[in-house]
Tab-separated table of C-alpha atoms and ligand atoms in Angstrom:
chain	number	residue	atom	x	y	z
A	7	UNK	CA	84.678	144.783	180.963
A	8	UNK	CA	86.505	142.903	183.679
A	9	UNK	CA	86.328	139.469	181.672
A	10	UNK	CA	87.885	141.719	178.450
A	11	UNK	CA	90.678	142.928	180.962
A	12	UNK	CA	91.222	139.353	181.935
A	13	UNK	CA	91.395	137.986	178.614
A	14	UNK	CA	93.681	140.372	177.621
A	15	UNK	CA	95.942	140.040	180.974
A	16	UNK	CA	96.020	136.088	180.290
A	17	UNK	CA	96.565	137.169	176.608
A	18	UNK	CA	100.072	139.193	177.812
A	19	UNK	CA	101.021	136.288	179.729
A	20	UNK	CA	100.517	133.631	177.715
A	21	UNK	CA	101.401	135.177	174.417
A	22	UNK	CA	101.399	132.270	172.503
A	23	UNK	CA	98.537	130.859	173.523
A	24	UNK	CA	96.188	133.578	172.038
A	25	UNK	CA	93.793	133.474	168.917
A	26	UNK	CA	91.752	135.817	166.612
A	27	UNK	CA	87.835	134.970	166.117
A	28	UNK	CA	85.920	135.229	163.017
A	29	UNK	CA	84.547	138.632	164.019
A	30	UNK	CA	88.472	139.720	165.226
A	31	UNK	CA	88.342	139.122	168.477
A	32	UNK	CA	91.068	137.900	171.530
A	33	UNK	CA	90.482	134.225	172.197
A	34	UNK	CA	92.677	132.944	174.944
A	35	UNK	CA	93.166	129.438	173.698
A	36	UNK	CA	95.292	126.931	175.974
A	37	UNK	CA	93.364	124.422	174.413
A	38	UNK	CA	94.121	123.497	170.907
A	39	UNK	CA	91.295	122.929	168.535
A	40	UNK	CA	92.167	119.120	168.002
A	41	UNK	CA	92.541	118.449	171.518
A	42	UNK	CA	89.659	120.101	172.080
A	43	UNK	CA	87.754	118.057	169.661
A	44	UNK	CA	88.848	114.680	171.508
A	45	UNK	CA	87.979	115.866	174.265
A	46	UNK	CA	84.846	116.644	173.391
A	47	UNK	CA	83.942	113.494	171.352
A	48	UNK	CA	84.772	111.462	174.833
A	49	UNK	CA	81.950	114.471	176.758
A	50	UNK	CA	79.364	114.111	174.378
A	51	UNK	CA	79.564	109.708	174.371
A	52	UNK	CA	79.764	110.004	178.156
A	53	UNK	CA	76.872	112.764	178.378
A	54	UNK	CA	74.433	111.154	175.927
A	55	UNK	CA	74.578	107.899	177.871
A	56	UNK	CA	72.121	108.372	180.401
A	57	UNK	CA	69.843	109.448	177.951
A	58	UNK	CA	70.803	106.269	175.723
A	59	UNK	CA	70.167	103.832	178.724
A	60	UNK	CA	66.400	105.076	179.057
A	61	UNK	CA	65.784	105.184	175.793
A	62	UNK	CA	65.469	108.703	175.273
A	63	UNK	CA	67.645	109.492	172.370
A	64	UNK	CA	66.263	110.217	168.875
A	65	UNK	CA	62.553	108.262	169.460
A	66	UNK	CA	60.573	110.484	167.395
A	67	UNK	CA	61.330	109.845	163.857
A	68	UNK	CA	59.291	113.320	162.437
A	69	UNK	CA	61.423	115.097	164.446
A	70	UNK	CA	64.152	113.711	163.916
A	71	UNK	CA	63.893	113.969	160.068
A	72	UNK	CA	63.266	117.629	160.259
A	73	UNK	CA	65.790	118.043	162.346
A	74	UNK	CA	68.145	116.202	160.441
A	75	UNK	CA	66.711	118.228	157.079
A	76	UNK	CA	67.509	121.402	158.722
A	77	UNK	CA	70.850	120.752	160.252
A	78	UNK	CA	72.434	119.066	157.057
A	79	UNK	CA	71.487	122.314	155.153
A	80	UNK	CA	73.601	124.447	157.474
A	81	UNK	CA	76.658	121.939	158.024
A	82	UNK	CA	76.849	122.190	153.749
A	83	UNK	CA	77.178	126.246	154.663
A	84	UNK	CA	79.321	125.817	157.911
A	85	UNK	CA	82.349	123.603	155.983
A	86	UNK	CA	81.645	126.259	153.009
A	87	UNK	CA	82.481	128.830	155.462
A	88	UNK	CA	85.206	126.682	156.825
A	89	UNK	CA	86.267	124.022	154.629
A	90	UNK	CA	88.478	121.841	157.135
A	91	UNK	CA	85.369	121.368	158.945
A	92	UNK	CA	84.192	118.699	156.041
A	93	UNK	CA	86.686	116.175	158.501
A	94	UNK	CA	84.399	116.676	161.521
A	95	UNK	CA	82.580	113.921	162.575
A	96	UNK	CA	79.311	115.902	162.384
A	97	UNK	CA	76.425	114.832	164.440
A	98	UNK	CA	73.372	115.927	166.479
A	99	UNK	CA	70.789	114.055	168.741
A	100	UNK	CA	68.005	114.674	170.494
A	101	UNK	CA	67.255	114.241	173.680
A	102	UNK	CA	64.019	113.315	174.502
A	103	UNK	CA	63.546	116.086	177.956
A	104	UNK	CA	60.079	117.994	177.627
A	105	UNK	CA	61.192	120.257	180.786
A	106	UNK	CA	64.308	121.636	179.090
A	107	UNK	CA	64.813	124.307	176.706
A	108	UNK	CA	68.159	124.385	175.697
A	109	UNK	CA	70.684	123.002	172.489
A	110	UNK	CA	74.433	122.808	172.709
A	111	UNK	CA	77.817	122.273	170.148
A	112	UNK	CA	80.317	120.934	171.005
A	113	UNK	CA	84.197	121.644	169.679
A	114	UNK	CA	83.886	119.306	166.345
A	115	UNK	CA	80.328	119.649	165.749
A	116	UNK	CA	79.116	117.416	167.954
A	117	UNK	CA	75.407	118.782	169.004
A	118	UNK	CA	71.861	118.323	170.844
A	119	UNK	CA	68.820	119.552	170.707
A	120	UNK	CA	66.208	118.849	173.766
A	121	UNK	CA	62.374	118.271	172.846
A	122	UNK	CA	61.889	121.003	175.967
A	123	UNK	CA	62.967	123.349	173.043
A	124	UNK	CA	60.584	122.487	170.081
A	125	UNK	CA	57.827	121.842	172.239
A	126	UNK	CA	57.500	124.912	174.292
A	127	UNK	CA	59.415	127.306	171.985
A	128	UNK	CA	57.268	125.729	169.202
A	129	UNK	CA	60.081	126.901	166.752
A	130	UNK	CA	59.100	127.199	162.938
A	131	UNK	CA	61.862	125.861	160.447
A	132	UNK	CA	63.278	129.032	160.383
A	133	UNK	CA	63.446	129.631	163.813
A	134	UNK	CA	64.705	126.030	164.562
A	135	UNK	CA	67.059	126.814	162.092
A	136	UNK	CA	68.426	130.206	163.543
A	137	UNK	CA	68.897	127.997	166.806
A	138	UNK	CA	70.838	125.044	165.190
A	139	UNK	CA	73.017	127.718	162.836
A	140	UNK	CA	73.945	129.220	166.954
A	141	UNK	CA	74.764	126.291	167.915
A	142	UNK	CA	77.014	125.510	164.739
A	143	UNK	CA	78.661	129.064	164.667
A	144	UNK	CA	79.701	128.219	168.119
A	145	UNK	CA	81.581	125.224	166.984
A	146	UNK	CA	82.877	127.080	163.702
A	147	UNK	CA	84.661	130.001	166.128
A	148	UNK	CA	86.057	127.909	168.486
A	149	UNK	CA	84.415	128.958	171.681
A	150	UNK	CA	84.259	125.374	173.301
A	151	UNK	CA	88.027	125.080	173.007
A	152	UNK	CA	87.913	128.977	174.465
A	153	UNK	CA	85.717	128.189	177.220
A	154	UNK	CA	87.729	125.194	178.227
A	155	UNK	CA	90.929	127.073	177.988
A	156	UNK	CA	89.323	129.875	180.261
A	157	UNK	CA	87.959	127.164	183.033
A	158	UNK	CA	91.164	125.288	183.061
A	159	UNK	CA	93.076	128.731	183.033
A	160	UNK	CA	91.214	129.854	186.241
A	161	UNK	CA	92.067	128.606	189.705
A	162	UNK	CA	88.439	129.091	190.439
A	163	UNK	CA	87.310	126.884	187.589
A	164	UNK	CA	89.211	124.127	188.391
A	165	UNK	CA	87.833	124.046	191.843
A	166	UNK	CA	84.333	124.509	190.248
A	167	UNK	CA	85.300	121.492	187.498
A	168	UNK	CA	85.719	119.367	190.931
A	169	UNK	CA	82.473	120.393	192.485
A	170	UNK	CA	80.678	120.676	189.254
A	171	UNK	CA	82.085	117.170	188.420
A	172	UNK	CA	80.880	115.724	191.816
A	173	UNK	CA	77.364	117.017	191.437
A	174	UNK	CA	77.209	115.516	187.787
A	175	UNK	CA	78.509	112.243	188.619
A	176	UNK	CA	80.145	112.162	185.079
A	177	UNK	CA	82.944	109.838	184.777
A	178	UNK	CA	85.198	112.177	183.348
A	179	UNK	CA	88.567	113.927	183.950
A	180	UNK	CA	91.062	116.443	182.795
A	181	UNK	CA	90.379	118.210	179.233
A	182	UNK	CA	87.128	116.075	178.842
A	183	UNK	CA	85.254	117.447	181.461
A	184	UNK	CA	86.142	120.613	180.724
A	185	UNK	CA	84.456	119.947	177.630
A	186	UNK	CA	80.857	118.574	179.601
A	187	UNK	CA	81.163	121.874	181.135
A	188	UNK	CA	81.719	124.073	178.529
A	189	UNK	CA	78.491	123.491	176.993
A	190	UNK	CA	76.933	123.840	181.081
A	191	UNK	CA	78.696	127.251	181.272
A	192	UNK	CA	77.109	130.691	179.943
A	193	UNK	CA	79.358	131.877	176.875
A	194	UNK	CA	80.396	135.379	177.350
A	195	UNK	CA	78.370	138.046	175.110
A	196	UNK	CA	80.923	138.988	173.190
A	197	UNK	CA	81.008	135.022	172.463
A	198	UNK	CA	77.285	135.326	171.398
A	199	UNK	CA	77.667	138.557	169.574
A	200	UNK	CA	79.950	136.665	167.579
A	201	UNK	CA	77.306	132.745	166.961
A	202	UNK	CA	74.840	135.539	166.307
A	203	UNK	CA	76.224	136.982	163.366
A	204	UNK	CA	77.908	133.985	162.017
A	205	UNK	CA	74.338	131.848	162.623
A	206	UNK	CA	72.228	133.917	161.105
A	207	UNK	CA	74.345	134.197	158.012
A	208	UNK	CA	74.767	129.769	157.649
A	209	UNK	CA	70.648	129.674	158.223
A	210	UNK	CA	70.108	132.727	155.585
A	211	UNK	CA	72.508	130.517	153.152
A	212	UNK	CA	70.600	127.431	153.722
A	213	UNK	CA	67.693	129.263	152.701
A	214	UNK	CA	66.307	129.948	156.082
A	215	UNK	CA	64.587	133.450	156.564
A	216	UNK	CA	66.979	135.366	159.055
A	217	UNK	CA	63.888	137.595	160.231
A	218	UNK	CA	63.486	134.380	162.267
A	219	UNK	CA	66.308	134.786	164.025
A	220	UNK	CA	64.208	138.498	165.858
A	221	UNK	CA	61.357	136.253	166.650
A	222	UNK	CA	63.426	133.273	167.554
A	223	UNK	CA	65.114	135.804	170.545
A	224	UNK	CA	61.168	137.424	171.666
A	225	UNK	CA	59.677	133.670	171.562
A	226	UNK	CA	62.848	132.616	173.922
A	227	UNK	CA	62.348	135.500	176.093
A	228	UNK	CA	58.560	134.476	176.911
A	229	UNK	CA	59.316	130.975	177.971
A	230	UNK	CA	57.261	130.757	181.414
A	231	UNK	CA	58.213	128.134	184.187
A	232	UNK	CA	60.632	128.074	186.840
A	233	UNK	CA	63.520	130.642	186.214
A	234	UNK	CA	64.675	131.306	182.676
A	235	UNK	CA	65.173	128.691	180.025
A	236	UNK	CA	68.657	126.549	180.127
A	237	UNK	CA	69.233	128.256	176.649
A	238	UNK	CA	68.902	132.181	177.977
A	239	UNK	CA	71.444	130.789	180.740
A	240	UNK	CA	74.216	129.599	178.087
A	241	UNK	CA	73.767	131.795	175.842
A	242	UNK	CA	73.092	135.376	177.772
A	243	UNK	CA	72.100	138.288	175.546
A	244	UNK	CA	74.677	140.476	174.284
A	245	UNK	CA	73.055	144.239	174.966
A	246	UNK	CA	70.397	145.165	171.965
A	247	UNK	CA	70.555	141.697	170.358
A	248	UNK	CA	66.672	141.668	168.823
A	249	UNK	CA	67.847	144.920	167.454
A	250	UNK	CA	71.622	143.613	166.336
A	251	UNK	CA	70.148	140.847	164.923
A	252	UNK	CA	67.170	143.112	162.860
A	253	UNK	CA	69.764	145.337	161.649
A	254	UNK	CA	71.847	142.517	159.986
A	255	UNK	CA	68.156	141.319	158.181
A	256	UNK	CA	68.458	143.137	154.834
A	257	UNK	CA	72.538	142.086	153.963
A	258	UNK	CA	71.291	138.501	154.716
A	259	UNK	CA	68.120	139.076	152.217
A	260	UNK	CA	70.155	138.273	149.450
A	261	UNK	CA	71.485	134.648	150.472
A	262	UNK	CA	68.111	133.889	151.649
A	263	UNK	CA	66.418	134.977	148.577
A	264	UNK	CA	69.034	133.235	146.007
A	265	UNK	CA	67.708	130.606	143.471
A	266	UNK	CA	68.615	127.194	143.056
A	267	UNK	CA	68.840	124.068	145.779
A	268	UNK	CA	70.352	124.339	148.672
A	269	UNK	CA	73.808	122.159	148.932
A	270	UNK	CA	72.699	119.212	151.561
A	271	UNK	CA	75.324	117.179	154.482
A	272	UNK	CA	73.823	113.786	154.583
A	273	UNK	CA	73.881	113.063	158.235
B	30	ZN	ZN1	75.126	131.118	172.152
């Protein structure tokens, strides 16, 4: 409620600087989409690195060819949904980390998936799918460049982009960083309300069974090991969202059940 009121105060303020989500929501956006896309193409090189230097980027080649099946399915729905997003510079890697459980998107579809994820979550297609189309709807309504706009907005979040940049050690600045830390930072629920909806309709277009997305959620919740998975951090639960996500099940029954091959984004 007090994040709404917020929103909406910054919204009053800085008129101009407002937006409408898919679902018809505020988004306070400061940050344009484009800039927020730079920005995040320079985050993602500069957060991938470490990874890249120890070789832990993309070394299993099964996964990485069913991941690469699954995603390219639902970027063909995503730039159906919104065609401008054919100009992205799609991409996703994976990032070899057991110990985490957690995927991100970045503002112009630049994504991750950690091996934490498939091997304790032990997704099915479908599930893995339901994950990835989250990650994409994110992307698709904006909420990186909405996140960013709200840190950089906030007095407190630029104190906590200076700490938070400190105890990264990530040699980046300004709009960048804010990028690196949108992905770090939970999205609000009405911001997952909103990937859930939108996901499980890309994954049920790509031909991915959306009751998948209800197990996806129960599987999540049942993680074990220290604290809750990265993932249930980022991307809270919006209140009732097994049962949100059951109801929408039959009106995504007939995109999941349509004939014919699916349209394919060659990575
Ligand atoms: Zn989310």
């Amino acid at each position: 409620m007090k994040k709404r009121y917020t929103t909406f105060v910054l919204c009053a303020v800085l008129f101009i600087a407002c937006a409408t989500s898919p679902t018809g929501r505020r988004q306070l956006m400061l940050v344009s989409e484009e800039s927020a896309i730079a920005a995040s193409r320079q985050a993602y090189t500069e957060m991938l690195k470490p990874y890249a230097q120890k070789g832990k980027i993309d070394n299993d080649p099964a996964l990485k060819d069913r991941v690469d099946r699954i995603t390219g399915r639902l970027i063909a729905q995503a730039i159906k949904m919104r065609p401008e997003t054919k100009d992205w510079d799609w991409s996703i890697k994976i990032i070899d980390d057991s110990e985490t459980v957690n995927a991100w998107a970045m503002a112009g579809g630049k994504m991750a998936l950690y091996t934490g994820l498939v091997k304790k979550i032990k997704p099915t297609d479908d599930e893995l799918a339901q994950v990835l189309g989250h990650e994409i709807a994110h992307a698709l309504a904006k909420h990186s460049a909405e996140k960013m706009s709200v840190a950089m907005a906030s007095s407190i979040g630029v104190v906590a982009v200076g700490v938070a940049a400190d105890r990264k050690g990530l040699a980046l600045t300004g709009a960048a960083l804010a990028a690196a830390l949108a992905v770090q930072k939970p999205n609000s629920r009405a911001a997952e309300s909103e990937a859930d909806q939108i996901g499980i309709e890309l994954a049920a277009k790509a031909g991915y069974d959306p009751h998948a997305a209800v197990t996806l959620w129960q599987k999540m919740a049942k993680v074990g090991g220290k604290g809750p998975p990265e993932f249930l951090s980022t991307h809270p639960a919006p209140e009732n969202r097994e049962k949100k996500l059951a109801a929408l099940v039959p009106r995504m029954m007939p995109y999941y059940e349509q004939k014919g091959d699916r349209p394919f984004y060659r990575l």
